[in-house]
mmCIF file of C-alpha atoms in Angstrom:
data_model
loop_
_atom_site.group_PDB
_atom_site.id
_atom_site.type_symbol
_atom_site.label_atom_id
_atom_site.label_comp_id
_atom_site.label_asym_id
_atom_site.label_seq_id
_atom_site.Cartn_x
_atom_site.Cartn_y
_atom_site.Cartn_z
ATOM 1 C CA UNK A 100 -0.583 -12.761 -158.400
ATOM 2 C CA UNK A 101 -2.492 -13.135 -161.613
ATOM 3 C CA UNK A 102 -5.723 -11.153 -161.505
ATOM 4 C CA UNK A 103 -6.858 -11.215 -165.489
ATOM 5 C CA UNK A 104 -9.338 -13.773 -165.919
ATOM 6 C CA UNK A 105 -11.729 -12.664 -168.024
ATOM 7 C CA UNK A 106 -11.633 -14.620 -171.497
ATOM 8 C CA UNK A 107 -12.353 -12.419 -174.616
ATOM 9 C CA UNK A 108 -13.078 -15.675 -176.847
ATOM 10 C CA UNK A 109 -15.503 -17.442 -175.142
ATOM 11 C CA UNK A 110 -17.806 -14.158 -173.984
ATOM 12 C CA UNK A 111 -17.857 -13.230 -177.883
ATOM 13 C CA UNK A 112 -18.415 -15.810 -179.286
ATOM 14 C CA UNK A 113 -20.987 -17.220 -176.665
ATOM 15 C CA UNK A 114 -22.896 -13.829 -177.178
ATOM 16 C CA UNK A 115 -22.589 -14.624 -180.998
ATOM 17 C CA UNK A 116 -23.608 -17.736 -180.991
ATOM 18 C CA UNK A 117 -26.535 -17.185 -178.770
ATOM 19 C CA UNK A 118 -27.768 -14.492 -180.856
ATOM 20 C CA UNK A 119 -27.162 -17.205 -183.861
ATOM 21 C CA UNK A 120 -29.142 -19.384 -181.707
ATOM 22 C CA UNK A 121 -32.658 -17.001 -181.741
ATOM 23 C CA UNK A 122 -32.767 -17.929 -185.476
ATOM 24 C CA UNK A 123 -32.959 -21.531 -184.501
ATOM 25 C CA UNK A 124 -35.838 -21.061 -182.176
ATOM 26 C CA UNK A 125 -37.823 -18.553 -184.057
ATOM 27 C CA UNK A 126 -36.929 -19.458 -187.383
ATOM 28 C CA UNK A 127 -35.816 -22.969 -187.995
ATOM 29 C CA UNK A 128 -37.119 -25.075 -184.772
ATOM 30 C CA UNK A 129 -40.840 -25.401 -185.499
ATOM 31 C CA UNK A 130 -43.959 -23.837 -183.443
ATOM 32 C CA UNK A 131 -45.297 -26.659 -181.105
ATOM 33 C CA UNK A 132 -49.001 -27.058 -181.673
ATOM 34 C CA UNK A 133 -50.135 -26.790 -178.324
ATOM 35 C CA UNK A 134 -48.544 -24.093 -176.880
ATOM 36 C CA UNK A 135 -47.343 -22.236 -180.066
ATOM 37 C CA UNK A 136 -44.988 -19.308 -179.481
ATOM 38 C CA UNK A 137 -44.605 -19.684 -175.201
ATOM 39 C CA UNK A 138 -43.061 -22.990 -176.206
ATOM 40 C CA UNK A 139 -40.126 -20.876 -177.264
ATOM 41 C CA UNK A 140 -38.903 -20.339 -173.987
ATOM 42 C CA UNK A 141 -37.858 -24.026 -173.754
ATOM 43 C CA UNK A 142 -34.315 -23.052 -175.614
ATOM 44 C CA UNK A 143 -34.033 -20.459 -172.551
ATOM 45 C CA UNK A 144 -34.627 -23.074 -169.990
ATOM 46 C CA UNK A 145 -33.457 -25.757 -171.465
ATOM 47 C CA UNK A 146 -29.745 -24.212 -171.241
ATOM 48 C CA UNK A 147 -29.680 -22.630 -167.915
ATOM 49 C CA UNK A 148 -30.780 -25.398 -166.515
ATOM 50 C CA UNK A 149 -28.076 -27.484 -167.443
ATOM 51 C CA UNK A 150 -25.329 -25.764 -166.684
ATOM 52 C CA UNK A 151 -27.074 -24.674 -163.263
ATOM 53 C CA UNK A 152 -26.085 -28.750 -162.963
ATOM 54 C CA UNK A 153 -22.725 -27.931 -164.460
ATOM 55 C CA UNK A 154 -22.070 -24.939 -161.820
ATOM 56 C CA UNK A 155 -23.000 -26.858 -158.645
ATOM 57 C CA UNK A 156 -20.603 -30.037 -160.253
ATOM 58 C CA UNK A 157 -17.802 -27.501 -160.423
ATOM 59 C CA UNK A 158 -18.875 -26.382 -156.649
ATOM 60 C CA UNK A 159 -18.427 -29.657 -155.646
ATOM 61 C CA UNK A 160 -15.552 -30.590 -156.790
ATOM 62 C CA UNK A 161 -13.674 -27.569 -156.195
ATOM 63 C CA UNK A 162 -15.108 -27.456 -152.615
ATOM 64 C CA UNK A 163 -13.491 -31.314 -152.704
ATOM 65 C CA UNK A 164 -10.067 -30.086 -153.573
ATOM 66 C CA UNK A 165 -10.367 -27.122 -150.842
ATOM 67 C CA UNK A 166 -10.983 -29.926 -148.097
ATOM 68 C CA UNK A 167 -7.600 -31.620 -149.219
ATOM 69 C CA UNK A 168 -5.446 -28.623 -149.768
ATOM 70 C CA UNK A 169 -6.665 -26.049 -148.240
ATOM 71 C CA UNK A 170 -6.039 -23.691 -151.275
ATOM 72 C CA UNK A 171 -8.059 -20.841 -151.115
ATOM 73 C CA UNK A 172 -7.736 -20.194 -154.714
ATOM 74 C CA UNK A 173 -10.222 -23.592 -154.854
ATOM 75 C CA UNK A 174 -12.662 -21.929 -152.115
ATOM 76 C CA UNK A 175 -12.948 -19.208 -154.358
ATOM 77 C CA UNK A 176 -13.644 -21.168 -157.617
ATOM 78 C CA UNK A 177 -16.569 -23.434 -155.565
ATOM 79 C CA UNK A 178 -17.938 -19.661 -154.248
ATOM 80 C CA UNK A 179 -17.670 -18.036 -157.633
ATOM 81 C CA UNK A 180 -19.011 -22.065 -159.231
ATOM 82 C CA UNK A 181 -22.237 -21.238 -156.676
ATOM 83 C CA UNK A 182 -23.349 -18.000 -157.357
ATOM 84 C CA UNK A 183 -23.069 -18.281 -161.435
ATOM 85 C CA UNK A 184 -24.641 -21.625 -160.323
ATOM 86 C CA UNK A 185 -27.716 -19.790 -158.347
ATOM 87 C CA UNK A 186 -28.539 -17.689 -160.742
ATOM 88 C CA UNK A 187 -28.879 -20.406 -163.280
ATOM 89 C CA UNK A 188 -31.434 -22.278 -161.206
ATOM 90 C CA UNK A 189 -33.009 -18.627 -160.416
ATOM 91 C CA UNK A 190 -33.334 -18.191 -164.306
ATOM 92 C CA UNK A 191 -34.520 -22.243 -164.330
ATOM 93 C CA UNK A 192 -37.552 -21.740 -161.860
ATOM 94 C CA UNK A 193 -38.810 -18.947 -163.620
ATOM 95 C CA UNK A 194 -38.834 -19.728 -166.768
ATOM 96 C CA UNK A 195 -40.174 -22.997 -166.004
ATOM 97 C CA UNK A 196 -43.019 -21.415 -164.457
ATOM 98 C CA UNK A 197 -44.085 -19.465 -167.264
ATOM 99 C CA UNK A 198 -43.734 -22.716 -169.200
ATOM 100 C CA UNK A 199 -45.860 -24.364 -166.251
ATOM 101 C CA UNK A 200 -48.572 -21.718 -166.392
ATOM 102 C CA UNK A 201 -48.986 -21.920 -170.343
ATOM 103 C CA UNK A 202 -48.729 -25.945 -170.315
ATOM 104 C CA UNK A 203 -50.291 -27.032 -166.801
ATOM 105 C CA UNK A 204 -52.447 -24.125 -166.233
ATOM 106 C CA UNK A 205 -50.687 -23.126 -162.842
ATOM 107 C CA UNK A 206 -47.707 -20.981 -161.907
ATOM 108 C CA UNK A 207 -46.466 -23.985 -159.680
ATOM 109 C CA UNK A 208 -47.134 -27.685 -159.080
ATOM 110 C CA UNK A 209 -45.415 -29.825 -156.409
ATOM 111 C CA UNK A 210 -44.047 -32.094 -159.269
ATOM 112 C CA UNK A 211 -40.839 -34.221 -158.334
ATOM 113 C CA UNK A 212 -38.368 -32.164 -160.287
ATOM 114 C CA UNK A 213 -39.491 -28.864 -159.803
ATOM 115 C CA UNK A 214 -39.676 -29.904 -155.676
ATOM 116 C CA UNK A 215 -36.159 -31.190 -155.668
ATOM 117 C CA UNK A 216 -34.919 -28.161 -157.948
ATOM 118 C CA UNK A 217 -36.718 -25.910 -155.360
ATOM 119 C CA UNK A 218 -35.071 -27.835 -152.513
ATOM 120 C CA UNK A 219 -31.420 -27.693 -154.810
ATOM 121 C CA UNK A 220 -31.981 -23.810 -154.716
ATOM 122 C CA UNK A 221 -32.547 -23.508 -150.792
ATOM 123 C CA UNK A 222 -29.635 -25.314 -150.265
ATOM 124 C CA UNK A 223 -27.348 -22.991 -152.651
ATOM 125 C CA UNK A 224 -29.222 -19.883 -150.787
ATOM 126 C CA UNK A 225 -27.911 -21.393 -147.685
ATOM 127 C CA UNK A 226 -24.198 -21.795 -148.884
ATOM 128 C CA UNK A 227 -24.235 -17.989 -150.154
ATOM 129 C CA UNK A 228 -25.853 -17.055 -147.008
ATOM 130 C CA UNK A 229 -23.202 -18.798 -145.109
ATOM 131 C CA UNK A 230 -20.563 -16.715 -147.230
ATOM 132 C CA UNK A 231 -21.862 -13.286 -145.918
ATOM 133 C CA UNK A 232 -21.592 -14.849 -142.432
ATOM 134 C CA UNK A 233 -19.252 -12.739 -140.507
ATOM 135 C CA UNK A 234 -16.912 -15.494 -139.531
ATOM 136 C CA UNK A 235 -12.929 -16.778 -139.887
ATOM 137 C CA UNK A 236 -12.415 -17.157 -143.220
ATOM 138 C CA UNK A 237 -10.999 -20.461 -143.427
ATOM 139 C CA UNK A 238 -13.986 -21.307 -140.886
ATOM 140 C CA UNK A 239 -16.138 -20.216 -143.380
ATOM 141 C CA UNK A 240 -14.500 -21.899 -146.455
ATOM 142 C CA UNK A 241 -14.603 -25.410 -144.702
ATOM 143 C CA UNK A 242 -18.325 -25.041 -143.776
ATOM 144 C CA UNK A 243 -19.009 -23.619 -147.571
ATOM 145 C CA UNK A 244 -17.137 -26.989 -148.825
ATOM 146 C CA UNK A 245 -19.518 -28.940 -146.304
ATOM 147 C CA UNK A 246 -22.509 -27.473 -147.694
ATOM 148 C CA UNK A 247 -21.070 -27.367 -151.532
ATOM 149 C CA UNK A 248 -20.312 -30.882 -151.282
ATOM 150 C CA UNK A 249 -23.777 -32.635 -149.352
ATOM 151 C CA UNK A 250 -26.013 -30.076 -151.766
ATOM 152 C CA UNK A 251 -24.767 -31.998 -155.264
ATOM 153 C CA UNK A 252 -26.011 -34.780 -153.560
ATOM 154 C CA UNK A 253 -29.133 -33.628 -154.836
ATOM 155 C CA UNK A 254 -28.601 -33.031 -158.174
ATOM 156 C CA UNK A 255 -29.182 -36.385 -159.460
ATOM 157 C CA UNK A 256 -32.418 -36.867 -157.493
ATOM 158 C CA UNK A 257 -33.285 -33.833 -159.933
ATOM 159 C CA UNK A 258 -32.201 -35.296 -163.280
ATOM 160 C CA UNK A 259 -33.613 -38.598 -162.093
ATOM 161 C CA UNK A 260 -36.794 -37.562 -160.484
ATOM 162 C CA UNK A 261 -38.843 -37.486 -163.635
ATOM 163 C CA UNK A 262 -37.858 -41.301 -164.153
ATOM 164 C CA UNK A 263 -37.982 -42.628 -160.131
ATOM 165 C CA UNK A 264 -41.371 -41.116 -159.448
ATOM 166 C CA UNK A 265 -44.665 -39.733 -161.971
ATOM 167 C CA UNK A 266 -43.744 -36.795 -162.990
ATOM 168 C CA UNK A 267 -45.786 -34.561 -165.213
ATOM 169 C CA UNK A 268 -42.483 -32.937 -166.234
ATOM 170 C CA UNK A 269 -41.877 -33.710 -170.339
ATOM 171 C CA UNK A 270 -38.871 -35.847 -171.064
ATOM 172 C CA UNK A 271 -36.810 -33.308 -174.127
ATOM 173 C CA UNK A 272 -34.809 -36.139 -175.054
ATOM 174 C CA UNK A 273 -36.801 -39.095 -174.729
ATOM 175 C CA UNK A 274 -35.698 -42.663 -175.979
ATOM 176 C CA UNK A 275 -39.198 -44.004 -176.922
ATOM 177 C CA UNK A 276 -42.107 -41.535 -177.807
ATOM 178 C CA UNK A 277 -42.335 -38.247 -177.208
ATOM 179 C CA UNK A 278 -39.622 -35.930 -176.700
ATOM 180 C CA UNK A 279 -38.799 -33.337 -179.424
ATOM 181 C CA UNK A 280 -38.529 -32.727 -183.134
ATOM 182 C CA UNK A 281 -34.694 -33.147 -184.649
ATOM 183 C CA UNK A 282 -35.337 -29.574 -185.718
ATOM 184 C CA UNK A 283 -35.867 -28.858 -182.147
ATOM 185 C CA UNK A 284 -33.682 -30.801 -181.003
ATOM 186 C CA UNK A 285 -30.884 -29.127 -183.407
ATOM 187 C CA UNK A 286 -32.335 -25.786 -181.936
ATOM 188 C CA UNK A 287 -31.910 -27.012 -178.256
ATOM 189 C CA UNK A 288 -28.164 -28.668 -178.032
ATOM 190 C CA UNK A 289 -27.034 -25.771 -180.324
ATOM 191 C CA UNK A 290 -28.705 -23.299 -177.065
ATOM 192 C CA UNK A 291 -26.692 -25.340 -174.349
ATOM 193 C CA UNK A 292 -23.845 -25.082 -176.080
ATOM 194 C CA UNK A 293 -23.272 -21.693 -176.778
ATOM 195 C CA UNK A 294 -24.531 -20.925 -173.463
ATOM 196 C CA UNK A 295 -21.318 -22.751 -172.178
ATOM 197 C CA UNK A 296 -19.229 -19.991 -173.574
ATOM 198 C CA UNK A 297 -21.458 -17.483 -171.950
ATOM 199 C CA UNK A 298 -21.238 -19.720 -168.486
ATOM 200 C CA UNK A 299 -17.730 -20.480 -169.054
ATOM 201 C CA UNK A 300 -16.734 -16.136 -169.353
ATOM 202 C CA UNK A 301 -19.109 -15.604 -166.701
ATOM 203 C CA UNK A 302 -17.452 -18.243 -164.244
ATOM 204 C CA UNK A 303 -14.049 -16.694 -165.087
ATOM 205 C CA UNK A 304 -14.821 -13.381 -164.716
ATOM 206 C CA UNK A 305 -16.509 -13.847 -161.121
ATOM 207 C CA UNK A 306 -13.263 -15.975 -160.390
ATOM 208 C CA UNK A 307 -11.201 -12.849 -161.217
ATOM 209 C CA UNK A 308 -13.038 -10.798 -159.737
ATOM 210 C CA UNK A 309 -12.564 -12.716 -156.094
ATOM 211 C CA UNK A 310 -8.838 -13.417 -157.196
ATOM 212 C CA UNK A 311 -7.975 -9.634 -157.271
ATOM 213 C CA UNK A 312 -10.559 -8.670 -153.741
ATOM 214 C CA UNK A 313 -7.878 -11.112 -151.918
ATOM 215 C CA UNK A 314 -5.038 -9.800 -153.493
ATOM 216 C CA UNK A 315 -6.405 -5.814 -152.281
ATOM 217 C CA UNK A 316 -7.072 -7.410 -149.069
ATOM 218 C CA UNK A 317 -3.572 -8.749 -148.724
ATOM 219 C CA UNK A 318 -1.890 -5.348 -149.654
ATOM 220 C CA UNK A 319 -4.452 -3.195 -147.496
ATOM 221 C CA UNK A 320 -3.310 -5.906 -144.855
ATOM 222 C CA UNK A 321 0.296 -4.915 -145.583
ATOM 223 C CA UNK A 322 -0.153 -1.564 -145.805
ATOM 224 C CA UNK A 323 -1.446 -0.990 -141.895
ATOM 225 C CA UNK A 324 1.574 -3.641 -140.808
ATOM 226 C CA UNK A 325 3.490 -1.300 -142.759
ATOM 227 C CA UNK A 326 2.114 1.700 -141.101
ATOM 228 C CA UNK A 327 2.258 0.013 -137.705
ATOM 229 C CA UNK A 328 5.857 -0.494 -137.367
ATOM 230 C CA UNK A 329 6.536 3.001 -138.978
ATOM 231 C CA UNK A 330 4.486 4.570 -136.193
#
């Protein structure tokens, strides 16, 4: 079995491009009038949130394609898609409460996004809860799918909440009026994007990783057969 998963390419030159990507923020995107240099932070969030979205897509569907095959190399991927996943919408919720406390005044406000990201997080907790449950594995991996697949549900209540109810949470890429500056803007899509490459060699090596802990299991599981019948 294949256990080397870990791409070279896109770790460096994610890390290289994110480094690129501190010159945008600091040197080329502007300082916002109102909050000056805390606005910064926005080419942090801005990317981790997004591809928390991507991670919990990936869950989804590989949790999807588990239910149909019953592969566990796809119960993996959605397990390995969650965590990266979790700790994207960990890094999300904190650094859009320092943005909250230097915009809003307050640490936290029971806005419509940041509820149903909050709610999109205790759901995740649950599914890697449910993954330290001692339990049958493919028990486990069918109730992980379950979960996996009903918490996406609310992802678009999360990119849509700002529109379907008031929301005090700014639009970056609005269509009329506000939104942000093209130097910004240049600033922000060039942060998502090299934080794909980081996402992308994070999500493989975590994938590894689980790859080669079944593959020990399987030969420590050979090993005492072996052992049995030689006794």
């Amino acid at each position: 079995m294949q256990t080397r998963f870990f791409p070279a390419a896109p770790a460096l030159a994610g890390g290289a491009g994110m480094a690129c990507c501190q010159w945008l923020a600091y040197g080329y995107a502007p300082l916002e009038q109102t909050m000056g240099l805390a606005q910064k932070i926005f080419y942090f969030h801005l990317p981790v949130a997004w591809w928390c979205f991507v991670s919990f897509f990936v869950a989804c569907a590989a949790a999807i394609a588990y239910l149909k095959t019953r592969r566990p190399a796809w119960d993996m991927l959605c397990a390995a898609a969650v965590e990266i996943g979790m700790v994207c919408a960990t890094l999300a919720l904190l650094t859009g409460s320092v943005w909250g406390r230097h915009s809003w005044g307050v640490w936290w406000t029971w806005d419509p996004r940041l509820t149903t990201t909050l709610i999109l997080w205790f759901i995740y907790a649950g599914y890697v809860a449910l993954r330290a449950m001692d339990m049958p594995p493919e028990r486990r991996a069918v109730l992980g799918s379950v979960v996996a697949i009903a918490g996406f549900i609310d992802v678009p209540l999360v990119f849509l909440s700002a529109r379907l109810w008031r929301s005090i949470h700014p639009a970056v890429f609005a269509s009329r009026g506000g939104g942000l500056e093209p130097e910004m803007a240049v600033a922000a899509i060039a942060s998502v994007l090299c934080f794909g490459l980081v996402w992308l060699a994070l999500l493989s090596l975590r994938y590894g990783q689980m790859r080669m802990a079944a593959r020990l299991d399987q030969l420590l599981l050979k090993n005492m057969s072996d052992d049995d019948l030689a006794a």
